[in-house]
Amino acid sequence: MKNISAVLFLLVALAATSHATCFRNPLRLLTDDQSSHAECITSPIHLLRPKSGAGGHNVPQINCLSWRLAVETYNLRNWKLVPESCENYVGHYMLGKQYREDCDAVADIAIAYAKNLTLAGDGKEIWVFDIDETSLSNAPYYARSDVQFGAIPYNDTKFNAWVAEGVAPAVPGVLRLYKTLLSLGIKPVFISGTKEVYREVRISNLKNVGYRNWEKLILKGENDTGSAVVYKSNKRTELVEAGYRIVGNIGDQWSDLLGTNVGDRTFKVPDPMYFIG
Ligand SMILES: *[C@@H]1O[C@H](CO)[C@@H](O)[C@H](O)[C@H]1NC(C)=O
Ligand SMILES: *[C@@H]1O[C@H](CO)[C@@H](O)[C@H](O)[C@H]1NC(C)=O
Ligand SMILES: *[C@@H]1O[C@H](CO)[C@@H](O)[C@H](O)[C@H]1NC(C)=O
């Protein structure tokens, strides 16, 4: 009852607002028919209006939110660097509450899905977790001035030195998902592109931030070659061939979620800092 009143109140409030300010429906810009909203045509829609510079020329610019959306939806692929003009945007996104809340929203959906599953409870139901930017966050590393949230080219030596410190924090929403899955009897399996030599430090990092039990922690061995999609597909296929059922799969890269045996459902957490194909 309380909820219904709240919704009604919101609807009334929205109706009042739209009468008062007469926002044009932005979707109308995509059609020719603008006649019915003629009284509102003077409202500026900033994103579609080219900015002009001192000489009156259009300033080429990247809309960073559009760029991020293109990244998350996999419309943009194989990109190498965060556009320089979006470094600040990505930094604010990653360190601000939007990133956290976006991850929480993904976790909420994944938890609702998991709780609704009819489980066999035979110990063979697993959930695949990626590690970097999924279970653990490298945001403290990416925030460094010599990394600039991915606006500076990736440096393997530098990144591995950070991994070896073993101090990456958990992504809070994903840790919450992890704990819920354990309580439901779904076993976590980590599959990461991290090399085997970092196994011990990764284990201590995971344990220190709250990931304490798992069925398997699969890292990249000396004979694991090929793209991330091929590597992760091979590892998931080995799991399925060993009798496991992948009920869910969560990662920040599309290469975590594409390929073979991806699982009954996949979940994508945001990552506007780098692309792994
Ligand atoms: C819960 O499971 C039922 C039966 O499989 C399905 O129809 C429904 O869409 C599920 N709901 C959610 C939130 O996943
Ligand atoms: C990568 O980082 C290391 C350690 O900071 C540095 O010595 C090296 O010059 C860097 N490589 C490139 C290509 O920038
Ligand atoms: C990698 O392959 C080589 C050659 O087949 C083999 O000798 C070695 O044991 C393999 N390494 C691992 C970790 O499986």
PDB file of C-alpha atoms and ligand atoms in Angstrom:
ATOM      1  CA  MET A   1       0.000   0.000   0.000  1.00  0.00           C
ATOM      2  CA  LYS A   2       2.786   2.350   1.008  1.00  0.00           C
ATOM      3  CA  ASN A   3       4.631   1.536  -2.225  1.00  0.00           C
ATOM      4  CA  ILE A   4       1.591   2.210  -4.367  1.00  0.00           C
ATOM      5  CA  SER A   5       1.079   5.613  -2.780  1.00  0.00           C
ATOM      6  CA  ALA A   6       4.728   6.411  -3.390  1.00  0.00           C
ATOM      7  CA  VAL A   7       4.446   5.456  -7.062  1.00  0.00           C
ATOM      8  CA  LEU A   8       1.262   7.497  -7.449  1.00  0.00           C
ATOM      9  CA  PHE A   9       2.924  10.463  -5.843  1.00  0.00           C
ATOM     10  CA  LEU A  10       5.874  10.153  -8.201  1.00  0.00           C
ATOM     11  CA  LEU A  11       3.611   9.938 -11.259  1.00  0.00           C
ATOM     12  CA  VAL A  12       1.662  13.014 -10.184  1.00  0.00           C
ATOM     13  CA  ALA A  13       4.909  14.857  -9.515  1.00  0.00           C
ATOM     14  CA  LEU A  14       6.293  13.879 -12.951  1.00  0.00           C
ATOM     15  CA  ALA A  15       3.088  14.917 -14.709  1.00  0.00           C
ATOM     16  CA  ALA A  16       3.184  18.270 -12.948  1.00  0.00           C
ATOM     17  CA  THR A  17       6.826  18.773 -13.914  1.00  0.00           C
ATOM     18  CA  SER A  18       6.294  17.965 -17.565  1.00  0.00           C
ATOM     19  CA  HIS A  19       3.413  20.421 -17.782  1.00  0.00           C
ATOM     20  CA  ALA A  20       5.430  23.123 -16.159  1.00  0.00           C
ATOM     21  CA  THR A  21       8.650  22.853 -18.169  1.00  0.00           C
ATOM     22  CA  CYS A  22       7.466  21.143 -21.343  1.00  0.00           C
ATOM     23  CA  PHE A  23      10.461  18.913 -22.059  1.00  0.00           C
ATOM     24  CA  ARG A  24      10.618  17.677 -25.577  1.00  0.00           C
ATOM     25  CA  ASN A  25      10.775  13.970 -25.921  1.00  0.00           C
ATOM     26  CA  PRO A  26      14.368  13.447 -27.171  1.00  0.00           C
ATOM     27  CA  LEU A  27      13.247  10.376 -29.113  1.00  0.00           C
ATOM     28  CA  ARG A  28      11.277  12.689 -31.355  1.00  0.00           C
ATOM     29  CA  LEU A  29      14.563  13.955 -32.740  1.00  0.00           C
ATOM     30  CA  LEU A  30      14.932  10.583 -34.414  1.00  0.00           C
ATOM     31  CA  THR A  31      11.702  11.008 -36.379  1.00  0.00           C
ATOM     32  CA  ASP A  32      10.449  13.651 -38.732  1.00  0.00           C
ATOM     33  CA  ASP A  33       7.303  14.237 -36.758  1.00  0.00           C
ATOM     34  CA  GLN A  34       7.957  17.170 -34.453  1.00  0.00           C
ATOM     35  CA  SER A  35       4.659  18.951 -35.120  1.00  0.00           C
ATOM     36  CA  SER A  36       2.827  17.820 -31.997  1.00  0.00           C
ATOM     37  CA  HIS A  37       5.523  19.277 -29.733  1.00  0.00           C
ATOM     38  CA  ALA A  38       6.085  22.473 -31.708  1.00  0.00           C
ATOM     39  CA  GLU A  39       5.708  24.609 -28.596  1.00  0.00           C
ATOM     40  CA  CYS A  40       8.827  23.076 -27.129  1.00  0.00           C
ATOM     41  CA  ILE A  41      11.162  23.256 -30.092  1.00  0.00           C
ATOM     42  CA  THR A  42      13.242  26.012 -28.551  1.00  0.00           C
ATOM     43  CA  SER A  43      14.456  23.717 -25.710  1.00  0.00           C
ATOM     44  CA  PRO A  44      18.103  23.008 -26.463  1.00  0.00           C
ATOM     45  CA  ILE A  45      19.192  19.387 -26.610  1.00  0.00           C
ATOM     46  CA  HIS A  46      22.872  19.814 -25.928  1.00  0.00           C
ATOM     47  CA  LEU A  47      24.139  16.466 -27.037  1.00  0.00           C
ATOM     48  CA  LEU A  48      22.935  16.922 -30.591  1.00  0.00           C
ATOM     49  CA  ARG A  49      24.035  20.507 -30.995  1.00  0.00           C
ATOM     50  CA  PRO A  50      27.583  20.785 -32.298  1.00  0.00           C
ATOM     51  CA  LYS A  51      29.780  23.024 -30.181  1.00  0.00           C
ATOM     52  CA  SER A  52      31.615  25.763 -31.990  1.00  0.00           C
ATOM     53  CA  GLY A  53      35.043  27.072 -31.093  1.00  0.00           C
ATOM     54  CA  ALA A  54      36.493  30.582 -31.201  1.00  0.00           C
ATOM     55  CA  GLY A  55      36.605  30.706 -35.008  1.00  0.00           C
ATOM     56  CA  GLY A  56      33.045  29.471 -35.266  1.00  0.00           C
ATOM     57  CA  HIS A  57      34.239  26.043 -36.455  1.00  0.00           C
ATOM     58  CA  ASN A  58      32.753  22.919 -35.031  1.00  0.00           C
ATOM     59  CA  VAL A  59      34.934  21.415 -32.312  1.00  0.00           C
ATOM     60  CA  PRO A  60      35.273  17.677 -32.832  1.00  0.00           C
ATOM     61  CA  GLN A  61      34.490  16.080 -29.510  1.00  0.00           C
ATOM     62  CA  ILE A  62      33.792  12.729 -27.992  1.00  0.00           C
ATOM     63  CA  ASN A  63      30.752  12.333 -25.839  1.00  0.00           C
ATOM     64  CA  CYS A  64      32.285  10.216 -23.093  1.00  0.00           C
ATOM     65  CA  LEU A  65      29.012   8.750 -21.870  1.00  0.00           C
ATOM     66  CA  SER A  66      28.201   7.624 -25.425  1.00  0.00           C
ATOM     67  CA  TRP A  67      31.698   6.215 -25.713  1.00  0.00           C
ATOM     68  CA  ARG A  68      31.295   4.274 -22.470  1.00  0.00           C
ATOM     69  CA  LEU A  69      27.907   2.953 -23.543  1.00  0.00           C
ATOM     70  CA  ALA A  70      29.430   1.779 -26.836  1.00  0.00           C
ATOM     71  CA  VAL A  71      32.154  -0.002 -24.864  1.00  0.00           C
ATOM     72  CA  GLU A  72      29.742  -1.721 -22.483  1.00  0.00           C
ATOM     73  CA  THR A  73      27.385  -2.851 -25.221  1.00  0.00           C
ATOM     74  CA  TYR A  74      30.280  -4.274 -27.281  1.00  0.00           C
ATOM     75  CA  ASN A  75      29.477  -1.971 -30.168  1.00  0.00           C
ATOM     76  CA  LEU A  76      33.012  -0.686 -29.860  1.00  0.00           C
ATOM     77  CA  ARG A  77      35.599  -3.483 -29.986  1.00  0.00           C
ATOM     78  CA  ASN A  78      39.366  -3.863 -29.967  1.00  0.00           C
ATOM     79  CA  TRP A  79      39.909  -0.365 -28.662  1.00  0.00           C
ATOM     80  CA  LYS A  80      43.390   0.316 -27.347  1.00  0.00           C
ATOM     81  CA  LEU A  81      43.121   3.352 -25.091  1.00  0.00           C
ATOM     82  CA  VAL A  82      40.600   5.450 -23.248  1.00  0.00           C
ATOM     83  CA  PRO A  83      40.272   8.615 -25.391  1.00  0.00           C
ATOM     84  CA  GLU A  84      42.420  11.293 -23.804  1.00  0.00           C
ATOM     85  CA  SER A  85      39.472  13.664 -23.567  1.00  0.00           C
ATOM     86  CA  CYS A  86      37.584  11.034 -21.537  1.00  0.00           C
ATOM     87  CA  GLU A  87      40.276  10.325 -18.958  1.00  0.00           C
ATOM     88  CA  ASN A  88      38.681  12.638 -16.391  1.00  0.00           C
ATOM     89  CA  TYR A  89      35.256  11.280 -17.150  1.00  0.00           C
ATOM     90  CA  VAL A  90      36.375   7.660 -16.704  1.00  0.00           C
ATOM     91  CA  GLY A  91      38.256   8.590 -13.519  1.00  0.00           C
ATOM     92  CA  HIS A  92      35.206  10.210 -11.993  1.00  0.00           C
ATOM     93  CA  TYR A  93      33.045   7.307 -13.072  1.00  0.00           C
ATOM     94  CA  MET A  94      35.364   4.682 -11.579  1.00  0.00           C
ATOM     95  CA  LEU A  95      35.976   6.461  -8.287  1.00  0.00           C
ATOM     96  CA  GLY A  96      32.499   7.899  -7.857  1.00  0.00           C
ATOM     97  CA  LYS A  97      29.352   6.180  -6.780  1.00  0.00           C
ATOM     98  CA  GLN A  98      28.026   5.455 -10.277  1.00  0.00           C
ATOM     99  CA  TYR A  99      30.486   2.614 -10.910  1.00  0.00           C
ATOM    100  CA  ARG A 100      29.750   1.090  -7.530  1.00  0.00           C
ATOM    101  CA  GLU A 101      26.013   1.359  -8.063  1.00  0.00           C
ATOM    102  CA  ASP A 102      26.250  -0.069 -11.568  1.00  0.00           C
ATOM    103  CA  CYS A 103      28.074  -3.092 -10.112  1.00  0.00           C
ATOM    104  CA  ASP A 104      25.494  -3.346  -7.327  1.00  0.00           C
ATOM    105  CA  ALA A 105      22.688  -3.353  -9.872  1.00  0.00           C
ATOM    106  CA  VAL A 106      24.354  -6.232 -11.737  1.00  0.00           C
ATOM    107  CA  ALA A 107      24.835  -8.102  -8.450  1.00  0.00           C
ATOM    108  CA  ASP A 108      21.190  -7.586  -7.474  1.00  0.00           C
ATOM    109  CA  ILE A 109      20.008  -9.086 -10.770  1.00  0.00           C
ATOM    110  CA  ALA A 110      22.446 -11.995 -10.487  1.00  0.00           C
ATOM    111  CA  ILE A 111      21.373 -12.683  -6.896  1.00  0.00           C
ATOM    112  CA  ALA A 112      17.675 -12.648  -7.841  1.00  0.00           C
ATOM    113  CA  TYR A 113      18.456 -15.073 -10.674  1.00  0.00           C
ATOM    114  CA  ALA A 114      20.500 -17.385  -8.418  1.00  0.00           C
ATOM    115  CA  LYS A 115      17.916 -17.451  -5.627  1.00  0.00           C
ATOM    116  CA  ASN A 116      15.248 -18.408  -8.142  1.00  0.00           C
ATOM    117  CA  LEU A 117      17.193 -21.406  -9.507  1.00  0.00           C
ATOM    118  CA  THR A 118      16.014 -24.908  -8.789  1.00  0.00           C
ATOM    119  CA  LEU A 119      19.245 -26.476  -7.666  1.00  0.00           C
ATOM    120  CA  ALA A 120      20.126 -30.158  -7.761  1.00  0.00           C
ATOM    121  CA  GLY A 121      22.430 -29.637  -4.792  1.00  0.00           C
ATOM    122  CA  ASP A 122      24.810 -32.305  -6.032  1.00  0.00           C
ATOM    123  CA  GLY A 123      27.895 -30.121  -5.644  1.00  0.00           C
ATOM    124  CA  LYS A 124      28.295 -29.765  -9.407  1.00  0.00           C
ATOM    125  CA  GLU A 125      26.623 -26.398  -9.795  1.00  0.00           C
ATOM    126  CA  ILE A 126      29.228 -23.700 -10.247  1.00  0.00           C
ATOM    127  CA  TRP A 127      29.432 -19.993 -10.959  1.00  0.00           C
ATOM    128  CA  VAL A 128      32.363 -18.652 -12.958  1.00  0.00           C
ATOM    129  CA  PHE A 129      33.983 -15.452 -11.724  1.00  0.00           C
ATOM    130  CA  ASP A 130      36.578 -13.439 -13.549  1.00  0.00           C
ATOM    131  CA  ILE A 131      39.052 -11.751 -11.184  1.00  0.00           C
ATOM    132  CA  ASP A 132      40.354  -8.370 -12.420  1.00  0.00           C
ATOM    133  CA  GLU A 133      37.683  -5.638 -12.457  1.00  0.00           C
ATOM    134  CA  THR A 134      35.128  -8.290 -11.485  1.00  0.00           C
ATOM    135  CA  SER A 135      36.009  -9.888  -8.141  1.00  0.00           C
ATOM    136  CA  LEU A 136      38.927  -7.570  -7.413  1.00  0.00           C
ATOM    137  CA  SER A 137      39.238  -3.926  -8.405  1.00  0.00           C
ATOM    138  CA  ASN A 138      42.448  -2.461  -9.768  1.00  0.00           C
ATOM    139  CA  ALA A 139      41.035   1.050  -9.472  1.00  0.00           C
ATOM    140  CA  PRO A 140      43.836   2.159  -7.093  1.00  0.00           C
ATOM    141  CA  TYR A 141      46.343   1.179  -9.780  1.00  0.00           C
ATOM    142  CA  TYR A 142      44.391   2.747 -12.622  1.00  0.00           C
ATOM    143  CA  ALA A 143      44.034   5.987 -10.655  1.00  0.00           C
ATOM    144  CA  ARG A 144      47.813   6.470 -10.647  1.00  0.00           C
ATOM    145  CA  SER A 145      49.160   9.387 -12.643  1.00  0.00           C
ATOM    146  CA  ASP A 146      51.348   7.024 -14.680  1.00  0.00           C
ATOM    147  CA  VAL A 147      48.317   4.933 -15.690  1.00  0.00           C
ATOM    148  CA  GLN A 148      45.557   7.550 -15.990  1.00  0.00           C
ATOM    149  CA  PHE A 149      42.570   5.210 -16.027  1.00  0.00           C
ATOM    150  CA  GLY A 150      43.708   3.546 -19.225  1.00  0.00           C
ATOM    151  CA  ALA A 151      44.545   6.725 -21.160  1.00  0.00           C
ATOM    152  CA  ILE A 152      48.230   5.685 -21.081  1.00  0.00           C
ATOM    153  CA  PRO A 153      49.189   2.460 -22.960  1.00  0.00           C
ATOM    154  CA  TYR A 154      49.084  -0.722 -20.888  1.00  0.00           C
ATOM    155  CA  ASN A 155      52.425  -1.684 -19.391  1.00  0.00           C
ATOM    156  CA  ASP A 156      52.657  -5.360 -18.432  1.00  0.00           C
ATOM    157  CA  THR A 157      55.656  -4.882 -16.124  1.00  0.00           C
ATOM    158  CA  LYS A 158      53.973  -2.111 -14.192  1.00  0.00           C
ATOM    159  CA  PHE A 159      50.645  -3.890 -13.933  1.00  0.00           C
ATOM    160  CA  ASN A 160      52.242  -7.145 -12.789  1.00  0.00           C
ATOM    161  CA  ALA A 161      54.174  -5.276 -10.095  1.00  0.00           C
ATOM    162  CA  TRP A 162      50.822  -4.035  -8.798  1.00  0.00           C
ATOM    163  CA  VAL A 163      49.333  -7.557  -8.919  1.00  0.00           C
ATOM    164  CA  ALA A 164      52.341  -8.809  -6.959  1.00  0.00           C
ATOM    165  CA  GLU A 165      51.548  -6.362  -4.154  1.00  0.00           C
ATOM    166  CA  GLY A 166      48.313  -8.310  -3.595  1.00  0.00           C
ATOM    167  CA  VAL A 167      46.376  -5.333  -2.254  1.00  0.00           C
ATOM    168  CA  ALA A 168      43.493  -5.008  -4.716  1.00  0.00           C
ATOM    169  CA  PRO A 169      40.173  -4.312  -2.963  1.00  0.00           C
ATOM    170  CA  ALA A 170      37.023  -6.340  -3.642  1.00  0.00           C
ATOM    171  CA  VAL A 171      34.294  -5.048  -5.926  1.00  0.00           C
ATOM    172  CA  PRO A 172      31.615  -4.808  -3.205  1.00  0.00           C
ATOM    173  CA  GLY A 173      28.586  -5.960  -5.236  1.00  0.00           C
ATOM    174  CA  VAL A 174      30.447  -8.961  -6.610  1.00  0.00           C
ATOM    175  CA  LEU A 175      31.628 -10.015  -3.139  1.00  0.00           C
ATOM    176  CA  ARG A 176      27.995  -9.860  -2.029  1.00  0.00           C
ATOM    177  CA  LEU A 177      27.008 -12.089  -4.969  1.00  0.00           C
ATOM    178  CA  TYR A 178      29.830 -14.487  -4.103  1.00  0.00           C
ATOM    179  CA  LYS A 179      28.697 -14.816  -0.492  1.00  0.00           C
ATOM    180  CA  THR A 180      25.073 -15.334  -1.532  1.00  0.00           C
ATOM    181  CA  LEU A 181      26.076 -18.084  -3.962  1.00  0.00           C
ATOM    182  CA  LEU A 182      28.057 -19.890  -1.263  1.00  0.00           C
ATOM    183  CA  SER A 183      25.030 -19.750   1.030  1.00  0.00           C
ATOM    184  CA  LEU A 184      22.894 -21.235  -1.757  1.00  0.00           C
ATOM    185  CA  GLY A 185      25.357 -24.073  -2.342  1.00  0.00           C
ATOM    186  CA  ILE A 186      26.586 -22.824  -5.715  1.00  0.00           C
ATOM    187  CA  LYS A 187      30.360 -23.189  -5.872  1.00  0.00           C
ATOM    188  CA  PRO A 188      32.501 -20.348  -7.156  1.00  0.00           C
ATOM    189  CA  VAL A 189      35.196 -21.019  -9.760  1.00  0.00           C
ATOM    190  CA  PHE A 190      37.645 -18.261 -10.619  1.00  0.00           C
ATOM    191  CA  ILE A 191      39.003 -18.163 -14.163  1.00  0.00           C
ATOM    192  CA  SER A 192      41.560 -15.430 -14.693  1.00  0.00           C
ATOM    193  CA  GLY A 193      44.085 -14.401 -17.308  1.00  0.00           C
ATOM    194  CA  THR A 194      46.581 -13.867 -14.470  1.00  0.00           C
ATOM    195  CA  LYS A 195      49.659 -16.030 -14.898  1.00  0.00           C
ATOM    196  CA  GLU A 196      50.326 -19.022 -12.643  1.00  0.00           C
ATOM    197  CA  VAL A 197      53.380 -17.356 -11.083  1.00  0.00           C
ATOM    198  CA  TYR A 198      51.022 -15.026  -9.233  1.00  0.00           C
ATOM    199  CA  ARG A 199      48.928 -17.840  -7.730  1.00  0.00           C
ATOM    200  CA  GLU A 200      50.020 -17.352  -4.129  1.00  0.00           C
ATOM    201  CA  VAL A 201      49.689 -13.598  -4.047  1.00  0.00           C
ATOM    202  CA  ARG A 202      46.316 -13.802  -5.782  1.00  0.00           C
ATOM    203  CA  ILE A 203      45.079 -16.319  -3.216  1.00  0.00           C
ATOM    204  CA  SER A 204      46.159 -14.116  -0.324  1.00  0.00           C
ATOM    205  CA  ASN A 205      44.655 -11.040  -1.991  1.00  0.00           C
ATOM    206  CA  LEU A 206      41.329 -12.812  -2.561  1.00  0.00           C
ATOM    207  CA  LYS A 207      41.241 -14.188   0.978  1.00  0.00           C
ATOM    208  CA  ASN A 208      42.168 -10.885   2.591  1.00  0.00           C
ATOM    209  CA  VAL A 209      39.210  -9.101   1.026  1.00  0.00           C
ATOM    210  CA  GLY A 210      36.614 -11.789   1.773  1.00  0.00           C
ATOM    211  CA  TYR A 211      36.740 -14.426  -0.988  1.00  0.00           C
ATOM    212  CA  ARG A 212      37.625 -17.410   1.146  1.00  0.00           C
ATOM    213  CA  ASN A 213      36.192 -20.562  -0.451  1.00  0.00           C
ATOM    214  CA  TRP A 214      36.163 -21.760  -4.003  1.00  0.00           C
ATOM    215  CA  GLU A 215      35.975 -24.949  -5.992  1.00  0.00           C
ATOM    216  CA  LYS A 216      38.795 -23.983  -8.353  1.00  0.00           C
ATOM    217  CA  LEU A 217      41.087 -21.059  -9.060  1.00  0.00           C
ATOM    218  CA  ILE A 218      42.157 -21.340 -12.683  1.00  0.00           C
ATOM    219  CA  LEU A 219      45.096 -19.200 -13.800  1.00  0.00           C
ATOM    220  CA  LYS A 220      46.932 -19.028 -17.086  1.00  0.00           C
ATOM    221  CA  GLY A 221      49.578 -21.738 -17.389  1.00  0.00           C
ATOM    222  CA  GLU A 222      52.608 -21.798 -19.656  1.00  0.00           C
ATOM    223  CA  ASN A 223      50.704 -23.849 -22.257  1.00  0.00           C
ATOM    224  CA  ASP A 224      47.566 -21.737 -22.228  1.00  0.00           C
ATOM    225  CA  THR A 225      47.911 -19.768 -25.418  1.00  0.00           C
ATOM    226  CA  GLY A 226      45.429 -18.050 -27.701  1.00  0.00           C
ATOM    227  CA  SER A 227      43.020 -15.210 -27.130  1.00  0.00           C
ATOM    228  CA  ALA A 228      41.153 -14.630 -23.893  1.00  0.00           C
ATOM    229  CA  VAL A 229      37.980 -15.986 -25.511  1.00  0.00           C
ATOM    230  CA  VAL A 230      39.755 -19.208 -26.519  1.00  0.00           C
ATOM    231  CA  TYR A 231      41.544 -19.593 -23.180  1.00  0.00           C
ATOM    232  CA  LYS A 232      38.415 -19.053 -21.096  1.00  0.00           C
ATOM    233  CA  SER A 233      36.270 -21.225 -23.390  1.00  0.00           C
ATOM    234  CA  ASN A 234      38.802 -24.061 -23.072  1.00  0.00           C
ATOM    235  CA  LYS A 235      38.802 -23.821 -19.278  1.00  0.00           C
ATOM    236  CA  ARG A 236      35.000 -23.738 -19.076  1.00  0.00           C
ATOM    237  CA  THR A 237      34.788 -26.704 -21.441  1.00  0.00           C
ATOM    238  CA  GLU A 238      37.151 -28.667 -19.196  1.00  0.00           C
ATOM    239  CA  LEU A 239      34.855 -27.900 -16.262  1.00  0.00           C
ATOM    240  CA  VAL A 240      31.769 -29.057 -18.160  1.00  0.00           C
ATOM    241  CA  GLU A 241      33.574 -32.205 -19.281  1.00  0.00           C
ATOM    242  CA  ALA A 242      34.428 -32.873 -15.630  1.00  0.00           C
ATOM    243  CA  GLY A 243      30.688 -32.878 -14.867  1.00  0.00           C
ATOM    244  CA  TYR A 244      30.186 -29.331 -13.586  1.00  0.00           C
ATOM    245  CA  ARG A 245      27.185 -27.248 -14.617  1.00  0.00           C
ATOM    246  CA  ILE A 246      27.882 -23.551 -15.076  1.00  0.00           C
ATOM    247  CA  VAL A 247      24.722 -21.880 -13.802  1.00  0.00           C
ATOM    248  CA  GLY A 248      26.157 -18.371 -13.989  1.00  0.00           C
ATOM    249  CA  ASN A 249      29.183 -16.486 -15.263  1.00  0.00           C
ATOM    250  CA  ILE A 250      30.252 -12.944 -14.390  1.00  0.00           C
ATOM    251  CA  GLY A 251      32.987 -10.805 -15.904  1.00  0.00           C
ATOM    252  CA  ASP A 252      33.919  -7.287 -16.949  1.00  0.00           C
ATOM    253  CA  GLN A 253      35.117  -8.248 -20.444  1.00  0.00           C
ATOM    254  CA  TRP A 254      33.013  -9.641 -23.241  1.00  0.00           C
ATOM    255  CA  SER A 255      35.795 -12.192 -23.697  1.00  0.00           C
ATOM    256  CA  ASP A 256      34.738 -13.612 -20.299  1.00  0.00           C
ATOM    257  CA  LEU A 257      31.208 -14.142 -21.539  1.00  0.00           C
ATOM    258  CA  LEU A 258      31.548 -15.189 -25.188  1.00  0.00           C
ATOM    259  CA  GLY A 259      32.722 -18.475 -26.706  1.00  0.00           C
ATOM    260  CA  THR A 260      31.709 -21.977 -25.694  1.00  0.00           C
ATOM    261  CA  ASN A 261      30.045 -23.222 -22.493  1.00  0.00           C
ATOM    262  CA  VAL A 262      29.467 -19.658 -21.319  1.00  0.00           C
ATOM    263  CA  GLY A 263      26.975 -20.812 -18.701  1.00  0.00           C
ATOM    264  CA  ASP A 264      23.201 -20.686 -18.323  1.00  0.00           C
ATOM    265  CA  ARG A 265      23.359 -16.924 -17.790  1.00  0.00           C
ATOM    266  CA  THR A 266      26.059 -14.319 -18.103  1.00  0.00           C
ATOM    267  CA  PHE A 267      26.448 -11.040 -16.230  1.00  0.00           C
ATOM    268  CA  LYS A 268      28.584  -8.108 -17.330  1.00  0.00           C
ATOM    269  CA  VAL A 269      30.016  -5.622 -14.856  1.00  0.00           C
ATOM    270  CA  PRO A 270      31.279  -2.319 -16.250  1.00  0.00           C
ATOM    271  CA  ASP A 271      34.847  -1.643 -17.316  1.00  0.00           C
ATOM    272  CA  PRO A 272      35.591   1.478 -19.323  1.00  0.00           C
ATOM    273  CA  MET A 273      39.361   1.298 -18.644  1.00  0.00           C
ATOM    274  CA  TYR A 274      40.600  -1.433 -20.965  1.00  0.00           C
ATOM    275  CA  PHE A 275      39.572  -3.993 -23.569  1.00  0.00           C
ATOM    276  CA  ILE A 276      40.712  -7.610 -23.696  1.00  0.00           C
ATOM    277  CA  GLY A 277      39.651  -9.449 -26.857  1.00  0.00           C
TER     278      GLY A 277
HETATM  279  C1  LIG B   1      12.240 -17.655 -11.841  1.00  0.00           C
HETATM  280  O1  LIG B   1      12.130 -18.961 -12.404  1.00  0.00           O
HETATM  281  C2  LIG B   1      10.998 -19.146 -13.230  1.00  0.00           C
HETATM  282  C3  LIG B   1      10.952 -20.625 -13.629  1.00  0.00           C
HETATM  283  O2  LIG B   1      12.197 -21.044 -14.165  1.00  0.00           O
HETATM  284  C4  LIG B   1      11.085 -18.212 -14.431  1.00  0.00           C
HETATM  285  O3  LIG B   1       9.961 -18.341 -15.255  1.00  0.00           O
HETATM  286  C5  LIG B   1      11.216 -16.775 -13.931  1.00  0.00           C
HETATM  287  O4  LIG B   1      11.410 -15.897 -15.028  1.00  0.00           O
HETATM  288  C6  LIG B   1      12.372 -16.638 -12.959  1.00  0.00           C
HETATM  289  N1  LIG B   1      12.457 -15.315 -12.384  1.00  0.00           N
HETATM  290  C7  LIG B   1      13.623 -14.620 -12.287  1.00  0.00           C
HETATM  291  C8  LIG B   1      13.573 -13.307 -11.580  1.00  0.00           C
HETATM  292  O5  LIG B   1      14.674 -15.036 -12.744  1.00  0.00           O
HETATM  293  C1  LIG B   2      56.901  -0.102 -18.257  1.00  0.00           C
HETATM  294  O1  LIG B   2      57.089   0.124 -16.884  1.00  0.00           O
HETATM  295  C2  LIG B   2      58.397  -0.160 -16.438  1.00  0.00           C
HETATM  296  C3  LIG B   2      58.400  -0.071 -14.906  1.00  0.00           C
HETATM  297  O2  LIG B   2      57.811   1.122 -14.465  1.00  0.00           O
HETATM  298  C4  LIG B   2      59.376   0.805 -17.117  1.00  0.00           C
HETATM  299  O3  LIG B   2      60.689   0.520 -16.693  1.00  0.00           O
HETATM  300  C5  LIG B   2      59.250   0.638 -18.618  1.00  0.00           C
HETATM  301  O4  LIG B   2      60.058   1.600 -19.272  1.00  0.00           O
HETATM  302  C6  LIG B   2      57.816   0.798 -19.073  1.00  0.00           C
HETATM  303  N1  LIG B   2      57.709   0.437 -20.479  1.00  0.00           N
HETATM  304  C7  LIG B   2      57.176   1.265 -21.381  1.00  0.00           C
HETATM  305  C8  LIG B   2      57.114   0.748 -22.775  1.00  0.00           C
HETATM  306  O5  LIG B   2      56.742   2.365 -21.089  1.00  0.00           O
HETATM  307  C1  LIG B   3      53.402 -27.705 -21.194  1.00  0.00           C
HETATM  308  O1  LIG B   3      53.645 -28.509 -22.313  1.00  0.00           O
HETATM  309  C2  LIG B   3      54.900 -29.196 -22.265  1.00  0.00           C
HETATM  310  C3  LIG B   3      55.100 -29.896 -23.590  1.00  0.00           C
HETATM  311  O2  LIG B   3      53.964 -30.666 -23.931  1.00  0.00           O
HETATM  312  C4  LIG B   3      54.903 -30.153 -21.077  1.00  0.00           C
HETATM  313  O3  LIG B   3      56.130 -30.809 -20.966  1.00  0.00           O
HETATM  314  C5  LIG B   3      54.631 -29.346 -19.798  1.00  0.00           C
HETATM  315  O4  LIG B   3      54.506 -30.215 -18.690  1.00  0.00           O
HETATM  316  C6  LIG B   3      53.361 -28.524 -19.932  1.00  0.00           C
HETATM  317  N1  LIG B   3      53.216 -27.676 -18.770  1.00  0.00           N
HETATM  318  C7  LIG B   3      52.142 -27.699 -17.990  1.00  0.00           C
HETATM  319  C8  LIG B   3      52.131 -26.758 -16.827  1.00  0.00           C
HETATM  320  O5  LIG B   3      51.188 -28.441 -18.187  1.00  0.00           O
END
